[in-house]
């Protein structure tokens, strides 16, 4: 699964860089998302694989804090990037004549940088607060990695304030971008339904379907993990949900975007043809040198 995540997201990054037909805002944000997914899985999976192979399944206190911070940080970036991608689709479908002006290179860069800055800064205070709590009891985390609920259970003090703070931050990080996604797609739906051409409606829906699937997978699993009360936490279900949003979703994203995207398939075909041409050119040069 880790290899598939690296290969799939790496291929998207390479294709969107080398193919000029994919130098558009949509693929710029997709490239950011793929770069993020590689690091998102790298935060947890390599250490998980080491623990599977080793009898000593341990992580240092500082390592646990770093793992939690980067997991929350990259998850926050993904929430905002998905919202920005929804806004990009809204602008392309609802304001097609103004799209090149609104989604210019500078605006796209500013949106991407803002998403990354939100991810870097927003979880920092809560992670520092969590790891300044006293931990004097058992030190076994009942989880695959250092996530918030299982780590807080180990603190030997009242963690109600921490839990409320994490819940408030989760609402801000998850629900505010999700509302932007929801409003964008409601506007898109009304615009598409007004289109006179059935082919136009089909094309508009096809450009949004991949993004909608990814949004549903990520926001659904993240909300299930961080937006339900502590009393309803089941450790087995929490581990399953965490496995889904931290490992399975990043692996599925390249498949969702590539299998349902004609432009991506065409770019992959052009890359294969270019590679074949270079191979044939190299063989012919070698044969001439031998001659």
PDB file of N, CA and C in Angstrom, residues 76 79-80 82-84 118 122 168-184 219 223 227:
ATOM      1  N   UNK A  76      -4.678  19.077   8.083  1.00  0.00           N
ATOM      2  CA  UNK A  76      -5.260  20.420   7.972  1.00  0.00           C
ATOM      3  C   UNK A  76      -5.040  21.000   6.579  1.00  0.00           C
ATOM      4  N   UNK A  79      -7.502  19.475   4.184  1.00  0.00           N
ATOM      5  CA  UNK A  79      -8.850  20.039   4.305  1.00  0.00           C
ATOM      6  C   UNK A  79      -8.975  21.325   3.489  1.00  0.00           C
ATOM      7  N   UNK A  80      -8.001  22.206   3.629  1.00  0.00           N
ATOM      8  CA  UNK A  80      -8.064  23.496   2.938  1.00  0.00           C
ATOM      9  C   UNK A  80      -7.778  23.360   1.444  1.00  0.00           C
ATOM     10  N   UNK A  82      -8.577  20.781  -0.441  1.00  0.00           N
ATOM     11  CA  UNK A  82      -9.801  20.237  -1.051  1.00  0.00           C
ATOM     12  C   UNK A  82     -10.857  21.338  -1.224  1.00  0.00           C
ATOM     13  N   UNK A  83     -10.913  22.282  -0.262  1.00  0.00           N
ATOM     14  CA  UNK A  83     -11.842  23.406  -0.378  1.00  0.00           C
ATOM     15  C   UNK A  83     -11.443  24.324  -1.534  1.00  0.00           C
ATOM     16  N   UNK A  84     -10.146  24.578  -1.662  1.00  0.00           N
ATOM     17  CA  UNK A  84      -9.645  25.419  -2.756  1.00  0.00           C
ATOM     18  C   UNK A  84      -9.926  24.764  -4.107  1.00  0.00           C
ATOM     19  N   UNK A 118      -1.819  27.515   6.989  1.00  0.00           N
ATOM     20  CA  UNK A 118      -2.857  27.104   7.949  1.00  0.00           C
ATOM     21  C   UNK A 118      -2.513  25.756   8.568  1.00  0.00           C
ATOM     22  N   UNK A 122      -1.944  26.042  12.613  1.00  0.00           N
ATOM     23  CA  UNK A 122      -3.158  25.804  13.402  1.00  0.00           C
ATOM     24  C   UNK A 122      -3.038  24.682  14.444  1.00  0.00           C
ATOM     25  N   UNK A 168     -12.867  21.996  19.212  1.00  0.00           N
ATOM     26  CA  UNK A 168     -13.079  23.318  18.606  1.00  0.00           C
ATOM     27  C   UNK A 168     -12.196  23.494  17.374  1.00  0.00           C
ATOM     28  N   UNK A 169     -10.939  23.056  17.483  1.00  0.00           N
ATOM     29  CA  UNK A 169     -10.021  23.156  16.342  1.00  0.00           C
ATOM     30  C   UNK A 169     -10.482  22.250  15.199  1.00  0.00           C
ATOM     31  N   UNK A 170     -10.985  21.067  15.546  1.00  0.00           N
ATOM     32  CA  UNK A 170     -11.463  20.131  14.524  1.00  0.00           C
ATOM     33  C   UNK A 170     -12.661  20.703  13.771  1.00  0.00           C
ATOM     34  N   UNK A 171     -13.548  21.366  14.516  1.00  0.00           N
ATOM     35  CA  UNK A 171     -14.706  22.010  13.880  1.00  0.00           C
ATOM     36  C   UNK A 171     -14.231  23.091  12.915  1.00  0.00           C
ATOM     37  N   UNK A 172     -13.279  23.905  13.357  1.00  0.00           N
ATOM     38  CA  UNK A 172     -12.756  24.984  12.517  1.00  0.00           C
ATOM     39  C   UNK A 172     -12.061  24.439  11.274  1.00  0.00           C
ATOM     40  N   UNK A 173     -11.232  23.400  11.477  1.00  0.00           N
ATOM     41  CA  UNK A 173     -10.447  22.852  10.370  1.00  0.00           C
ATOM     42  C   UNK A 173     -11.305  22.044   9.404  1.00  0.00           C
ATOM     43  N   UNK A 174     -12.258  21.286   9.940  1.00  0.00           N
ATOM     44  CA  UNK A 174     -13.046  20.376   9.097  1.00  0.00           C
ATOM     45  C   UNK A 174     -14.296  21.034   8.521  1.00  0.00           C
ATOM     46  N   UNK A 175     -15.063  21.692   9.380  1.00  0.00           N
ATOM     47  CA  UNK A 175     -16.371  22.186   8.941  1.00  0.00           C
ATOM     48  C   UNK A 175     -16.291  23.447   8.094  1.00  0.00           C
ATOM     49  N   UNK A 176     -15.359  24.363   8.407  1.00  0.00           N
ATOM     50  CA  UNK A 176     -15.296  25.607   7.624  1.00  0.00           C
ATOM     51  C   UNK A 176     -14.907  25.340   6.161  1.00  0.00           C
ATOM     52  N   UNK A 177     -13.878  24.527   5.873  1.00  0.00           N
ATOM     53  CA  UNK A 177     -13.615  24.197   4.465  1.00  0.00           C
ATOM     54  C   UNK A 177     -14.741  23.369   3.837  1.00  0.00           C
ATOM     55  N   UNK A 178     -15.349  22.479   4.650  1.00  0.00           N
ATOM     56  CA  UNK A 178     -16.424  21.654   4.108  1.00  0.00           C
ATOM     57  C   UNK A 178     -17.619  22.515   3.682  1.00  0.00           C
ATOM     58  N   UNK A 179     -17.907  23.576   4.433  1.00  0.00           N
ATOM     59  CA  UNK A 179     -18.996  24.479   4.055  1.00  0.00           C
ATOM     60  C   UNK A 179     -18.705  25.164   2.720  1.00  0.00           C
ATOM     61  N   UNK A 180     -17.423  25.537   2.513  1.00  0.00           N
ATOM     62  CA  UNK A 180     -17.031  26.129   1.231  1.00  0.00           C
ATOM     63  C   UNK A 180     -17.220  25.119   0.097  1.00  0.00           C
ATOM     64  N   UNK A 181     -16.850  23.865   0.349  1.00  0.00           N
ATOM     65  CA  UNK A 181     -17.044  22.797  -0.643  1.00  0.00           C
ATOM     66  C   UNK A 181     -18.531  22.627  -0.941  1.00  0.00           C
ATOM     67  N   UNK A 182     -19.347  22.603   0.112  1.00  0.00           N
ATOM     68  CA  UNK A 182     -20.788  22.396  -0.034  1.00  0.00           C
ATOM     69  C   UNK A 182     -21.432  23.524  -0.845  1.00  0.00           C
ATOM     70  N   UNK A 183     -21.104  24.767  -0.487  1.00  0.00           N
ATOM     71  CA  UNK A 183     -21.663  25.925  -1.206  1.00  0.00           C
ATOM     72  C   UNK A 183     -21.220  25.910  -2.662  1.00  0.00           C
ATOM     73  N   UNK A 184     -19.944  25.580  -2.896  1.00  0.00           N
ATOM     74  CA  UNK A 184     -19.417  25.533  -4.272  1.00  0.00           C
ATOM     75  C   UNK A 184     -20.181  24.524  -5.112  1.00  0.00           C
ATOM     76  N   UNK A 219     -13.235  13.833   4.258  1.00  0.00           N
ATOM     77  CA  UNK A 219     -14.004  14.550   5.277  1.00  0.00           C
ATOM     78  C   UNK A 219     -14.846  13.592   6.105  1.00  0.00           C
ATOM     79  N   UNK A 223     -14.098  13.416  10.046  1.00  0.00           N
ATOM     80  CA  UNK A 223     -15.190  13.830  10.935  1.00  0.00           C
ATOM     81  C   UNK A 223     -15.558  12.700  11.898  1.00  0.00           C
ATOM     82  N   UNK A 227     -14.832  14.462  15.374  1.00  0.00           N
ATOM     83  CA  UNK A 227     -16.014  15.272  15.686  1.00  0.00           C
ATOM     84  C   UNK A 227     -17.093  14.508  16.436  1.00  0.00           C
TER      85      UNK A 227
END
